[in-house]
GROMACS .gro file of C-alpha atoms in nm:
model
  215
    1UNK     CA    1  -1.307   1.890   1.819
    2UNK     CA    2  -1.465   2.145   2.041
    3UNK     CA    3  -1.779   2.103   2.311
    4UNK     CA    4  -1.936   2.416   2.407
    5UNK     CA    5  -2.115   2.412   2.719
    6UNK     CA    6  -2.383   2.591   2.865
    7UNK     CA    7  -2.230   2.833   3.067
    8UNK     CA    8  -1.990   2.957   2.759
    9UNK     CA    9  -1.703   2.744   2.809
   10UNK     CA   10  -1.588   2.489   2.607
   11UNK     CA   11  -1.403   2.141   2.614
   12UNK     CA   12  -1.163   2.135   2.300
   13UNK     CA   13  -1.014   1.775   2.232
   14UNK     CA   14  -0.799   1.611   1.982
   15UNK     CA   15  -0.774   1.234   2.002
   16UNK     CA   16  -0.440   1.158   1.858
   17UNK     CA   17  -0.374   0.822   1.760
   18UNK     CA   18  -0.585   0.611   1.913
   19UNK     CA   19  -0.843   0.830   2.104
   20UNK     CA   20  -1.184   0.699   2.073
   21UNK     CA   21  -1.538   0.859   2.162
   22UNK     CA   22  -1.880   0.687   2.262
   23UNK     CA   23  -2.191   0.802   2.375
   24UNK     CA   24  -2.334   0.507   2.584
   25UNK     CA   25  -2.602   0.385   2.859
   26UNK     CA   26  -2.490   0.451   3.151
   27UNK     CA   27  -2.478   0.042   3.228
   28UNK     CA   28  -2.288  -0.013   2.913
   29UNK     CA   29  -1.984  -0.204   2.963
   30UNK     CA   30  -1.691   0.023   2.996
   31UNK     CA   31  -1.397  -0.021   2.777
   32UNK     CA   32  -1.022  -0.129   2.954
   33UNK     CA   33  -0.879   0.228   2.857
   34UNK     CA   34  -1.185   0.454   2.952
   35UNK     CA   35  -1.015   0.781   3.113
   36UNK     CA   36  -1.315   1.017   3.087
   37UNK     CA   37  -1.634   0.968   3.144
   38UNK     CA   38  -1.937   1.277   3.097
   39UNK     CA   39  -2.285   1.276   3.204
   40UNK     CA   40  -2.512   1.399   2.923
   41UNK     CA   41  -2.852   1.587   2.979
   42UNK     CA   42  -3.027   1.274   2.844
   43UNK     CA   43  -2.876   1.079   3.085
   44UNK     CA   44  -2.657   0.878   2.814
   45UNK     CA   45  -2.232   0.918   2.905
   46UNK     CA   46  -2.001   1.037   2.671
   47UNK     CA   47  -1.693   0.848   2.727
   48UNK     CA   48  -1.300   0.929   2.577
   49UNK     CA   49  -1.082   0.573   2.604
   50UNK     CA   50  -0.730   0.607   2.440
   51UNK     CA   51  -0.466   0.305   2.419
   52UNK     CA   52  -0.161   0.489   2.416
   53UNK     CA   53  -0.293   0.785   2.612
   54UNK     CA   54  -0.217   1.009   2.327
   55UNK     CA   55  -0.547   1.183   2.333
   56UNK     CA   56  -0.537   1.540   2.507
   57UNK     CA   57  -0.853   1.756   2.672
   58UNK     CA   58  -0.807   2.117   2.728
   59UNK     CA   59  -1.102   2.329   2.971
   60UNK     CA   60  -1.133   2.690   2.845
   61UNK     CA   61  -1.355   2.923   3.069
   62UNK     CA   62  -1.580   3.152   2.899
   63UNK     CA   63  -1.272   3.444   2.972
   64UNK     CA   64  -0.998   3.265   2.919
   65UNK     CA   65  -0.807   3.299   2.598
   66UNK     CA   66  -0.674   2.957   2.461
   67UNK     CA   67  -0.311   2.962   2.491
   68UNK     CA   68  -0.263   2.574   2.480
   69UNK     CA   69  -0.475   2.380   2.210
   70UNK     CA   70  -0.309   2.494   1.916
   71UNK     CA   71  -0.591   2.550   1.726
   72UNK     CA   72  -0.465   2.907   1.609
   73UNK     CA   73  -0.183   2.789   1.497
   74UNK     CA   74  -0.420   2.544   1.192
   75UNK     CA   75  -0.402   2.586   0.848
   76UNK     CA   76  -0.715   2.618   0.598
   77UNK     CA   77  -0.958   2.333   0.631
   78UNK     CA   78  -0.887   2.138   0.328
   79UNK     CA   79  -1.203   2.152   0.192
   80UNK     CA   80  -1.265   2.499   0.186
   81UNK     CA   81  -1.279   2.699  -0.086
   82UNK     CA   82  -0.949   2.936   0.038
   83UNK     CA   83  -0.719   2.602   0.001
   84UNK     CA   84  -0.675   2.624  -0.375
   85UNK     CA   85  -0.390   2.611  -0.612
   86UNK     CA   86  -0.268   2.956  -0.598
   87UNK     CA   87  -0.238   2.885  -0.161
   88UNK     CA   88  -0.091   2.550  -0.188
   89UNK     CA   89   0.185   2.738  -0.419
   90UNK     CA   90   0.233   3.024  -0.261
   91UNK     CA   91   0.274   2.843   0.102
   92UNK     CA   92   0.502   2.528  -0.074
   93UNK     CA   93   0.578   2.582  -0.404
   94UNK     CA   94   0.962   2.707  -0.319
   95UNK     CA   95   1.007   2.447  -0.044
   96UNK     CA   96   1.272   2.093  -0.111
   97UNK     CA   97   1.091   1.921   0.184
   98UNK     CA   98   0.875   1.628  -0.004
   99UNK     CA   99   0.506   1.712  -0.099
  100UNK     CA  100   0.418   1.445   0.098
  101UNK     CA  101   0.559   1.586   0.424
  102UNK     CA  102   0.448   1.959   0.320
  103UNK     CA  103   0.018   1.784   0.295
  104UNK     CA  104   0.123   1.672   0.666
  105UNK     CA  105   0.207   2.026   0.747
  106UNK     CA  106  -0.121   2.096   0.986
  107UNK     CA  107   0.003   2.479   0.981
  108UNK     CA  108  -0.089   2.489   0.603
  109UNK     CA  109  -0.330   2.227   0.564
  110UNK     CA  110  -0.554   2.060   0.915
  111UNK     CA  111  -0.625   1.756   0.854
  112UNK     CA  112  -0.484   1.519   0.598
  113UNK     CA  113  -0.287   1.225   0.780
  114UNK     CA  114  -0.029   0.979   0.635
  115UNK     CA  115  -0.312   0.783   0.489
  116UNK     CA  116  -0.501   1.053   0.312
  117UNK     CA  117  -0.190   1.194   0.147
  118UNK     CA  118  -0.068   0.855   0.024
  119UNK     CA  119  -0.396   0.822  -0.152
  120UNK     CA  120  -0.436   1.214  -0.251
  121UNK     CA  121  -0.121   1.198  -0.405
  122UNK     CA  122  -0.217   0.880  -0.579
  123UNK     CA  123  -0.531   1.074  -0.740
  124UNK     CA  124  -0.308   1.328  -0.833
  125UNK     CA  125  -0.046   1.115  -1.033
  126UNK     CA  126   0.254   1.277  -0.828
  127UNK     CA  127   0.526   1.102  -0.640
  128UNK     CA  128   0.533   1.146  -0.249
  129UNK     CA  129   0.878   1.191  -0.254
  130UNK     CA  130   0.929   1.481  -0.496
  131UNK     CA  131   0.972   1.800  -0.355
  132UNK     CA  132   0.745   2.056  -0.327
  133UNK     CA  133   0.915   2.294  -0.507
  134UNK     CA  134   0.968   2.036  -0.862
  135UNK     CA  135   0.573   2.062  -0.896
  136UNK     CA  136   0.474   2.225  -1.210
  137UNK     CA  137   0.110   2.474  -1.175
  138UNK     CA  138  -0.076   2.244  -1.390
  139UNK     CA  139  -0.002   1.998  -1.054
  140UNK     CA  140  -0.068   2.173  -0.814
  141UNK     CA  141  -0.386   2.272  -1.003
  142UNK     CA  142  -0.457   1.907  -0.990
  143UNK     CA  143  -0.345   1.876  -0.617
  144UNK     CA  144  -0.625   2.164  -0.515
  145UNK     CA  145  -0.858   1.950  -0.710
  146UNK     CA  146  -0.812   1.641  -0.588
  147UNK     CA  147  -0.759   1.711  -0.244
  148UNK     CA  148  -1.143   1.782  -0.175
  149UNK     CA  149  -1.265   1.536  -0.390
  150UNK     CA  150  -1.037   1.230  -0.215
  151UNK     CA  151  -1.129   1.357   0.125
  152UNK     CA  152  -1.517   1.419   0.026
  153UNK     CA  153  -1.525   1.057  -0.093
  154UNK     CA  154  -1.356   0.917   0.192
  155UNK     CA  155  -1.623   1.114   0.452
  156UNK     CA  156  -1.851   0.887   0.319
  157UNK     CA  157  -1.734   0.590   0.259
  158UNK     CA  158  -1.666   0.604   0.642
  159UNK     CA  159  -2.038   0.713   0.745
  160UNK     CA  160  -2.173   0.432   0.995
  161UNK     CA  161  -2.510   0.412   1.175
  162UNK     CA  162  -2.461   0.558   1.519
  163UNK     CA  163  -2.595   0.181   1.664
  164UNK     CA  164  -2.316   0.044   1.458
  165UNK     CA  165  -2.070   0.264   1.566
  166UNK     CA  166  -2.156   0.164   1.938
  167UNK     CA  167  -2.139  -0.252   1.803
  168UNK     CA  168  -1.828  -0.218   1.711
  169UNK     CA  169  -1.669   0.053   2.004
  170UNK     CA  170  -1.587   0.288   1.761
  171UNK     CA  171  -1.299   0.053   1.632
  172UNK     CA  172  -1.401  -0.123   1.346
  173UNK     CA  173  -1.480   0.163   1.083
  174UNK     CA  174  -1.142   0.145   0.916
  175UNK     CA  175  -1.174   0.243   0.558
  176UNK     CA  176  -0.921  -0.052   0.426
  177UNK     CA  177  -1.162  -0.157   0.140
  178UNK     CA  178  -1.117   0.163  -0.059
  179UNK     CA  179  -0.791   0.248   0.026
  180UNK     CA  180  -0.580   0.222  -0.337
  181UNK     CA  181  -0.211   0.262  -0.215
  182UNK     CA  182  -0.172   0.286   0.195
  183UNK     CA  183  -0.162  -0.045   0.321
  184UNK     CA  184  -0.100  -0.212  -0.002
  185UNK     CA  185   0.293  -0.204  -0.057
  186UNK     CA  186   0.387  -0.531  -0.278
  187UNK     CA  187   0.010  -0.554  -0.433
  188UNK     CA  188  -0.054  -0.517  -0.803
  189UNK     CA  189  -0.159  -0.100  -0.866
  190UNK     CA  190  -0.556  -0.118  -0.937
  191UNK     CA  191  -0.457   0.118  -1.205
  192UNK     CA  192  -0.173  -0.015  -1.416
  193UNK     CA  193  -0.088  -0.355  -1.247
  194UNK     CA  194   0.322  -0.241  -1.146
  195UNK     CA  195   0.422  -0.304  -0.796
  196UNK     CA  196   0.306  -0.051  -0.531
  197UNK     CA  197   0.649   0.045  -0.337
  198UNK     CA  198   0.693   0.151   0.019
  199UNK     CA  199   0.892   0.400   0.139
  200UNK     CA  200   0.971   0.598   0.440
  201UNK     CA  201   0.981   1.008   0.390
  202UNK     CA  202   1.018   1.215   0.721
  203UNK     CA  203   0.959   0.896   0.919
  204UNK     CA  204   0.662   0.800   0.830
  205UNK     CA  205   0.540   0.494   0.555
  206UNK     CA  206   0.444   0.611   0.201
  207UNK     CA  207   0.278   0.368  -0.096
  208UNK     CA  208   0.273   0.493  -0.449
  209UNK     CA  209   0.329   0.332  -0.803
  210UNK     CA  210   0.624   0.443  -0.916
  211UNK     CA  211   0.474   0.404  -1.276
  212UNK     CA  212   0.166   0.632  -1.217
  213UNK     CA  213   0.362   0.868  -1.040
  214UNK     CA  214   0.664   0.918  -1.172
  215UNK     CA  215   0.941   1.096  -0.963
   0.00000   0.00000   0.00000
């Protein structure tokens, strides 16, 4: 995320983990791990709090070149039209690493987590732990499909009344009711009705039906 301010600099910030913003009264109860706090022109605060203190803020003046964010370093926004089936191929298609751990590649792709790619890959009827290079182009045709389409759905499924948001400190928004696969290793598939497995690839958890998506 990036703040510009008035004077042409600009506040780039990426929560991590468990980073959380709220824009409050200024007599609203602070939470335990508040570690930033910014006075808005309408006198409301704006106010980062972050568990684990995972969250980072970088300052870059209005002639200063960003050298530490990373953001140059991104891939294609995955729901742009430039991340389609012939770029997903061309920047994975002759890589063994899983295709689960190349959709957590933020160089390629910014922005889909281990949650989104359990259920992307889901969609997509492909096994998380295949490897990238085993996928056919009529998959990742599918893949480029799906990819916008999961994430578009999940965008709003998640929208929440800016009140609400505030009710519930920006905490309890989870989308756990529509997730199909993360979170629901053990449980019947809502498709076929086979176990949903978990697995661990590149050290993080993975759910898929190994009867939709065969490996």
């Amino acid at each position: 995320m990036t703040i510009h301010l008035k004077n042409e600099s600009r506040i780039i910030l990426h929560l991590r983990m468990t980073g959380c913003l709220l824009v409050t009264p200024p007599d609203y109860p602070k939470e335990k791990h508040t570690h930033i706090v910014m006075q808005l022109n309408n006198r409301m605060e704006l106010r980062f709090s972050d568990t684990r203190r995972f969250g980072r803020f970088w300052l870059i003046r209005n002639d200063e070149k960003d050298t530490y964010s990373g953001i140059s370093k991104l891939g294609l926004e995955p729901l742009s039209t430039e991340c389609n089936s012939e770029y997903l191929q061309s920047r994975f298609g002759k890589r063994k690493k899983t295709i689960k751990e190349c959709l957590l590649d933020q160089s390629v792709i910014a922005g889909i987590g281990n949650i989104y790619s359990d259920e992307i890959l889901y969609r997509a009827k492909i096994c998380p732990t295949r490897s990238a290079s085993s996928l056919t182009a009529k998959e990742w045709q599918r893949l480029a499909e799906i990819i916008p389409e999961c994430l578009s759905y999940f965008i709003k499924k998640n929208r929440i009344e800016q009140e609400d948001y505030l009710k519930t400190k920006g905490q309890d928004y989870r989308n756990t009711p529509f997730l199909q696969v993360y979170g629901h290793a053990d449980e019947p598939c809502p498709h076929c009705g086979k176990t949903l497995v978990r697995t661990v690839i590149g050290g993080r958890s993975s759910v898929y039906c190994p009867n939709c998506q065969k490996g």
